[in-house]
Each structure stands twice: as structure tokens, then as C-alpha cells.
mmCIF file of C-alpha atoms in Angstrom:
data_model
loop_
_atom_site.group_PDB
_atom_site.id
_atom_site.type_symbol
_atom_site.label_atom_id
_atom_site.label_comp_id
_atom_site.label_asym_id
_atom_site.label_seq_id
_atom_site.Cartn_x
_atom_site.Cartn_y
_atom_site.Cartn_z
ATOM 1 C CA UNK J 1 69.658 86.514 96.451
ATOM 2 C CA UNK J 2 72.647 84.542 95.772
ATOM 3 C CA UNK J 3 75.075 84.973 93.069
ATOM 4 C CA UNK J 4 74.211 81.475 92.589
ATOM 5 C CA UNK J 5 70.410 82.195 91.738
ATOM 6 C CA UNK J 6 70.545 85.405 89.888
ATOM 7 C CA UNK J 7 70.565 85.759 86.161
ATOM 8 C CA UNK J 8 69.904 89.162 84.138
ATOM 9 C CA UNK J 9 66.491 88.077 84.116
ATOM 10 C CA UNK J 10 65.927 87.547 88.055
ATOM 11 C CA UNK J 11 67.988 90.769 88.345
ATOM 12 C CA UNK J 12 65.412 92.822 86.098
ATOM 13 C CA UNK J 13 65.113 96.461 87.686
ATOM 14 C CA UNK J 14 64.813 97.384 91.531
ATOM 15 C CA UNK J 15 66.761 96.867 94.215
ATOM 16 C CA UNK J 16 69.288 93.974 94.588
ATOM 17 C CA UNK J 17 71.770 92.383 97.046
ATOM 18 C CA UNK J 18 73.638 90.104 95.488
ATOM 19 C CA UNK J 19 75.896 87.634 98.339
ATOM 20 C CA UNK J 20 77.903 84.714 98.225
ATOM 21 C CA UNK J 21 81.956 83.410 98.429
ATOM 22 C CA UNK J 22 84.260 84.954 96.253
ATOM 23 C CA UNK J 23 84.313 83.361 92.887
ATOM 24 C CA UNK J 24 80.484 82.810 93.231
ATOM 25 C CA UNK J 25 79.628 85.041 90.093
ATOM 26 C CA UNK J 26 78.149 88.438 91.767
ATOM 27 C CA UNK J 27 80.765 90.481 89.928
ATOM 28 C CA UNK J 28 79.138 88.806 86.780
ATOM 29 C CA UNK J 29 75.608 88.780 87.585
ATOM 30 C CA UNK J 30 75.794 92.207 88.452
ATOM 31 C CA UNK J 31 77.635 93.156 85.095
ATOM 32 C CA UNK J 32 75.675 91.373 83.206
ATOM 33 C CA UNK J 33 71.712 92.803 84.597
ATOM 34 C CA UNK J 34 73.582 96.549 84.092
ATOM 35 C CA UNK J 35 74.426 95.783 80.612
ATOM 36 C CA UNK J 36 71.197 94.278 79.660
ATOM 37 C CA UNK J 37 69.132 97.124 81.360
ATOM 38 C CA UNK J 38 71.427 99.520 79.386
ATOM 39 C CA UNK J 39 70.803 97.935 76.536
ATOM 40 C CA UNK J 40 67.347 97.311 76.042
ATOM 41 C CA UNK J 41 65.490 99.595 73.399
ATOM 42 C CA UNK J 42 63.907 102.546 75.457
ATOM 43 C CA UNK J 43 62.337 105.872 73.983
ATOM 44 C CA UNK J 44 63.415 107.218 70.882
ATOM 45 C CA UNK J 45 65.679 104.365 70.620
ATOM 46 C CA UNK J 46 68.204 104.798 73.633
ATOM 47 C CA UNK J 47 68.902 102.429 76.497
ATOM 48 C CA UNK J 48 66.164 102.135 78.659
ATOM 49 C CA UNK J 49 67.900 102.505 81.292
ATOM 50 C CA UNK J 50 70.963 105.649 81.914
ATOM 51 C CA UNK J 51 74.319 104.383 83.429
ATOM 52 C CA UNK J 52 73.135 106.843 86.265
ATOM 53 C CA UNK J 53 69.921 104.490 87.126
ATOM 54 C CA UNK J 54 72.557 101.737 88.237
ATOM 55 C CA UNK J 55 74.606 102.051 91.019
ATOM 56 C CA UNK J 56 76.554 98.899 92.582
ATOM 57 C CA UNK J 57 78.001 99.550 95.894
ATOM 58 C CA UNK J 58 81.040 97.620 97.239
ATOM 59 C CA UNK J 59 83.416 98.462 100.282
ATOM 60 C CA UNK J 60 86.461 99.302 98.797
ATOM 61 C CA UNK J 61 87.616 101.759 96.311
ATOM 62 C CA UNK J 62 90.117 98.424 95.351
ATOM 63 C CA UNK J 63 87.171 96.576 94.699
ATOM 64 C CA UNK J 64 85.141 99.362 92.642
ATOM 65 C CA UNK J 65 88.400 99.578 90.457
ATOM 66 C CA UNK J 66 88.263 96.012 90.137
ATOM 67 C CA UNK J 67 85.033 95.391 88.791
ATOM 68 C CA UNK J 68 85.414 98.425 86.411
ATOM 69 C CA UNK J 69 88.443 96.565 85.419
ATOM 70 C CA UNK J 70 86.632 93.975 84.368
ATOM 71 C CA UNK J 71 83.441 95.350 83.014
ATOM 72 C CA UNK J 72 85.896 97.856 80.688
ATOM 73 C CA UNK J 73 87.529 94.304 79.985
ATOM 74 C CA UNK J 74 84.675 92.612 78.417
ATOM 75 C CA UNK J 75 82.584 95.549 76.700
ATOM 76 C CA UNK J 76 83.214 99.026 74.742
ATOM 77 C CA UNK J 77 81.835 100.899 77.252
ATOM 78 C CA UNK J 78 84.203 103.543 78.272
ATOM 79 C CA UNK J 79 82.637 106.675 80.424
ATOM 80 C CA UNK J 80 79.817 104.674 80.928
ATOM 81 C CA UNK J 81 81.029 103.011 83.994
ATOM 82 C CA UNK J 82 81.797 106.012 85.993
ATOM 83 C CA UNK J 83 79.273 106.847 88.163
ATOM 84 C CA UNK J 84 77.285 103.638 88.886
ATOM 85 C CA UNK J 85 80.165 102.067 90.625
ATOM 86 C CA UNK J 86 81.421 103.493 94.251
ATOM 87 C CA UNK J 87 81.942 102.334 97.582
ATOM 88 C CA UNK J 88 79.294 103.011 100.845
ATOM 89 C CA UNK J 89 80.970 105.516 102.092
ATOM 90 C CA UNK J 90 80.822 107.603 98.386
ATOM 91 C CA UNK J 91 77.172 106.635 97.743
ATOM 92 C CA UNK J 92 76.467 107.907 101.510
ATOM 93 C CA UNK J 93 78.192 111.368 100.640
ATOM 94 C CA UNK J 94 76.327 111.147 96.930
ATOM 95 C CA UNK J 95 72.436 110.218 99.172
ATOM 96 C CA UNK J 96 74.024 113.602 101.853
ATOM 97 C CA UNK J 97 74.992 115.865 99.180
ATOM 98 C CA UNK J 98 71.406 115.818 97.513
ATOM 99 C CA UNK J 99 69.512 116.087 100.554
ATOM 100 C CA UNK J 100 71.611 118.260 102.322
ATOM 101 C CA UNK J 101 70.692 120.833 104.978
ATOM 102 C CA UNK J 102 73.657 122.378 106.135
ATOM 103 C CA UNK J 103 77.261 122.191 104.815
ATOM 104 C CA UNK J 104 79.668 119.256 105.298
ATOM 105 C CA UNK J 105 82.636 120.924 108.032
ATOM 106 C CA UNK J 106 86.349 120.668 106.037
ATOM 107 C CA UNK J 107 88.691 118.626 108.155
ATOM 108 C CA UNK J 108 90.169 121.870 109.326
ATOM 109 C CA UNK J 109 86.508 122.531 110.561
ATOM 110 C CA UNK J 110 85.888 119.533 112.632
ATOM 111 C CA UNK J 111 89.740 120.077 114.216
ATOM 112 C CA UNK J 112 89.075 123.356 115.619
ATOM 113 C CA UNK J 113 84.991 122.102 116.509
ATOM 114 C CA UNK J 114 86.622 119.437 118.708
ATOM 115 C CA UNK J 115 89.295 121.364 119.621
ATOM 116 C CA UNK J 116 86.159 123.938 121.377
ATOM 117 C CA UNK J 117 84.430 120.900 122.623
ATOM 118 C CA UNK J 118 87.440 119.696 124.446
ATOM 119 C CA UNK J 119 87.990 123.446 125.741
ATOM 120 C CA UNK J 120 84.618 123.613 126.864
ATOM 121 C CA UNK J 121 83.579 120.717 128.972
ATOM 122 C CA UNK J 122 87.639 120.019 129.642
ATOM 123 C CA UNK J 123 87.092 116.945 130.979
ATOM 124 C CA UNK J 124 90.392 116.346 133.782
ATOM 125 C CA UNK J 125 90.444 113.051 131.752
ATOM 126 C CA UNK J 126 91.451 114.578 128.504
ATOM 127 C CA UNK J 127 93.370 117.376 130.027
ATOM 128 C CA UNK J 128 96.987 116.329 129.294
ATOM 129 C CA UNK J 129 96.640 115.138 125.802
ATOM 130 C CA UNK J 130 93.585 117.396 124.487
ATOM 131 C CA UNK J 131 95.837 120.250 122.587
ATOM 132 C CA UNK J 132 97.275 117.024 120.666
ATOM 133 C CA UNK J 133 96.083 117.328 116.998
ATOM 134 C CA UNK J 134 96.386 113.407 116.768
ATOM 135 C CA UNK J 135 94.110 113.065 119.791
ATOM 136 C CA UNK J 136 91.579 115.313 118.265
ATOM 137 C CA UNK J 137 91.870 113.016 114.741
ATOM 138 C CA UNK J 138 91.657 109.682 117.282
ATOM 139 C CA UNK J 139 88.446 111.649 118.906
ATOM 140 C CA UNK J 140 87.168 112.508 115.608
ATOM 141 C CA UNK J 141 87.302 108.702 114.214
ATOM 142 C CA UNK J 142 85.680 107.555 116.998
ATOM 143 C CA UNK J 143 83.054 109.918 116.920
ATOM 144 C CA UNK J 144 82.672 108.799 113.014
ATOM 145 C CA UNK J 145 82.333 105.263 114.197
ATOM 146 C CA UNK J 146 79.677 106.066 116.422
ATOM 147 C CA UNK J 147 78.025 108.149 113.860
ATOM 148 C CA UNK J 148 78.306 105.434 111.196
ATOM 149 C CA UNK J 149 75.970 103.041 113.822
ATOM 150 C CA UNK J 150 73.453 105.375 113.175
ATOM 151 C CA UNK J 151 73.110 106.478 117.002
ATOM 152 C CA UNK J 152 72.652 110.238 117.653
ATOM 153 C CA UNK J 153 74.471 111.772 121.939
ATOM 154 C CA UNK J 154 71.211 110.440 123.520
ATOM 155 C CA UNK J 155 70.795 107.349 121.806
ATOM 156 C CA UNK J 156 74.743 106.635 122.217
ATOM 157 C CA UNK J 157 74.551 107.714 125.925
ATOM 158 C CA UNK J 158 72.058 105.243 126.278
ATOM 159 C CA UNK J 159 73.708 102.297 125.176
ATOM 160 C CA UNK J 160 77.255 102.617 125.907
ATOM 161 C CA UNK J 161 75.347 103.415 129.460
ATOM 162 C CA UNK J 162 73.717 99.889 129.616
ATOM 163 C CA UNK J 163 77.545 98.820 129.631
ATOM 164 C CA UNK J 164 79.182 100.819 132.574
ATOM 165 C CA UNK J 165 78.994 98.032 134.628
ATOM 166 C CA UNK J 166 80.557 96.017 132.929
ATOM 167 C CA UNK J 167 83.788 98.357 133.117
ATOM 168 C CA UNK J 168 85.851 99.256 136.027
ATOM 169 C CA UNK J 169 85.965 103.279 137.310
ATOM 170 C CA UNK J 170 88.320 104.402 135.243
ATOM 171 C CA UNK J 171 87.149 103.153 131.829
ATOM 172 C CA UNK J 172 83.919 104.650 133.551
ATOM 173 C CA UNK J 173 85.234 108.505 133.394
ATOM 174 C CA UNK J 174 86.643 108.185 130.429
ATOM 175 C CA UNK J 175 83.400 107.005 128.705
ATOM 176 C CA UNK J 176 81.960 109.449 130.314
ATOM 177 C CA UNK J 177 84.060 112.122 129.352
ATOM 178 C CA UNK J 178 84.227 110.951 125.623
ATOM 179 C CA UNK J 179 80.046 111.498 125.375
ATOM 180 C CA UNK J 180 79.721 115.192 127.046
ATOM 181 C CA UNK J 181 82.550 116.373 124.394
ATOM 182 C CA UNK J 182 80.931 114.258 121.710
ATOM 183 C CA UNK J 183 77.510 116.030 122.624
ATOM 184 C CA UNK J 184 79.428 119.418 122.698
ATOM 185 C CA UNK J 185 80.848 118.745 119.155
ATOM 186 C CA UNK J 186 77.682 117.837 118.015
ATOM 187 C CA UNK J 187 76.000 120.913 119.647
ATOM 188 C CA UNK J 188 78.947 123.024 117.525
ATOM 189 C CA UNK J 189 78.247 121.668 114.422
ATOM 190 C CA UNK J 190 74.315 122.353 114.918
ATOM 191 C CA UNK J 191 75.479 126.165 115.572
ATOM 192 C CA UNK J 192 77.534 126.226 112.934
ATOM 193 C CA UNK J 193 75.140 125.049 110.084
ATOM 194 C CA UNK J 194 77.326 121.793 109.855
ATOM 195 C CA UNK J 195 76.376 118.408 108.875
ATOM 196 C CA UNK J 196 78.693 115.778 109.748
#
């Protein structure tokens, strides 16, 4: 729905995804369906709704501090606001930390479980630059990225795969090299109890 179309009515409870050019009015629509849910006679005469039944997820921490900004700008509402704003990466950790399985690995963790996967496939191409800690963090962010895409080793072997033709030899190794330490790490982290 576009910012254009919504109003606190059209945005009455569920799921919404509000789009549209900045200065559109999703900052207000969104605002304003929050503050009507919140304050709409419920049970024994609270909200019907708790500030922890909204959530509104934007990209950037600048942008959840923004739009606090300006909902603490137009109403009394101090504490309320909290919790239902965050960015994708937070409300990823807050859906992982409720269904977790295993533990999340510190960064200290995931340094010395890349450090073993290096050490034990030692692929010649990483060799001269694999006891670097700002190698490991570059191998590490990569293997985030990939994560993020929502592609497990296989999956990723599959499709980066399709597109070894497209690259010449040496790109080739490297790629290569990159998946059989990300499949180790992966492997680690399983042993471990780790969820990354």
C-alpha cells in the first residue's frame, strides 16, 4: 500500500508495508495507525493494543531515531516508543533470539571459527594473507552477505557455480576456495552449538 492510500483506518491491525518517495506520508501513516491502535478502549479499560504488538521496521538505526523523534515530537508518549521501532537487522536478532537453538558465537568466536576453517582446508589461495585478522573480518562479512540471501554451502555452491563461466581461472580458485572454508566454518559452528 502506498503512503498515499493508507489512513489509520486502512492500516487497522495486521501486517503492513507502507512504500512511496520520501515526503509521501509513511512516517505519518504509520504514526498515526500505532497511536490509534494504542489508543482504542481494550479490556478493563487499557489500549487495545500494547506498544509491544507494533513493531515498524526501517533500515537504519538514523532512521528509527528519526521517526521516534518525531512521534516523541507530536505526543506524550515517552517509554512507549521503545521497542516497536528497530531496524531489520535488530528485529532479525529479536525473531533469532526467541526461537533460538543454539547460541549466537561472540565476535571473538567467529575469529578463531574462521581462523580453524582457514587452517583446515588451507586453501594455497588464502595462504599468504589467512593469519590476517582483517582478512578473517573481510571473510566473515562476506560470509554474512551470503547468509543474509538466505542461501545455506549447498545452495550457495550452487549458484555462484552457475557463474564460473562467466569468470576467468583465477577468480575460479578463489571462488572456489572461499565456499570449502565457508562450508568448514559453517560445519564449526554446527559443532560448536553456534547459530550464526
Amino acid at each position: 500500500m502506498s503512503a498515499a492510500e493508507s489512513t489509520p483506518a486502512s492500516l487497522a491491525p495486521g501486517r503492513i508495508l507502507l512504500t512511496g518517495p520520501a515526503g509521501s506520508g509513511k512516517t505519518h501513516a504509520a504514526l498515526a495507525a500505532i497511536r490509534a491502535a494504542a489508543t482504542q478502549p481494550g479490556p478493563r479499560g487499557r489500549g487495545a493494543t500494547r506498544p509491544d504488538d507494533a513493531l515498524l521496521i526501517l533500515p537504519t538505526y538514523a532512521q528509527v531515531n528519526h521517526v521516534k523523534r518525531r512521534a516523541l515530537s507530536r505526543w506524550d508518549v515517552r517509554g512507549i516508543f521503545d521497542r516497536p521501532f528497530t531496524t531489520f537487522t535488530a528485529a532479525g536478532e529479536r525473531f533469532l533470539e526467541a526461537f533460538r537453538v543454539g547460541a549466537l558465537p561472540s565476535a571473538e568466536e567467529r575469529d578463531r571459527l574462521m581462523a580453524a576453517a582457514l587452517l583446515g582446508r588451507d586453501p594455497a589461495v588464502f595462504r599468504p594473507v589467512a593469519s590476517a585478522v582483517g582478512f578473517r573480518a573481510h571473510l566473515l562479512r562476506l560470509v554474512k552477505e551470503l547468509k543474509q540471501t538466505g542461501l545455506e554451502g549447498g545452495e550457495a555452491r550452487e549458484h555462484l557455480a552457475a557463474a564460473r563461466g562467466e569468470v576467468g581461472p583465477a577468480s575460479r580458485r578463489k571462488l572456489d576456495a572461499f565456499l570449502e572454508v565457508f562450508e568448514l566454518y559453517e560445519d564449526l559452528l554446527e559443532k560448536a552449538g553456534l547459530e550464526d
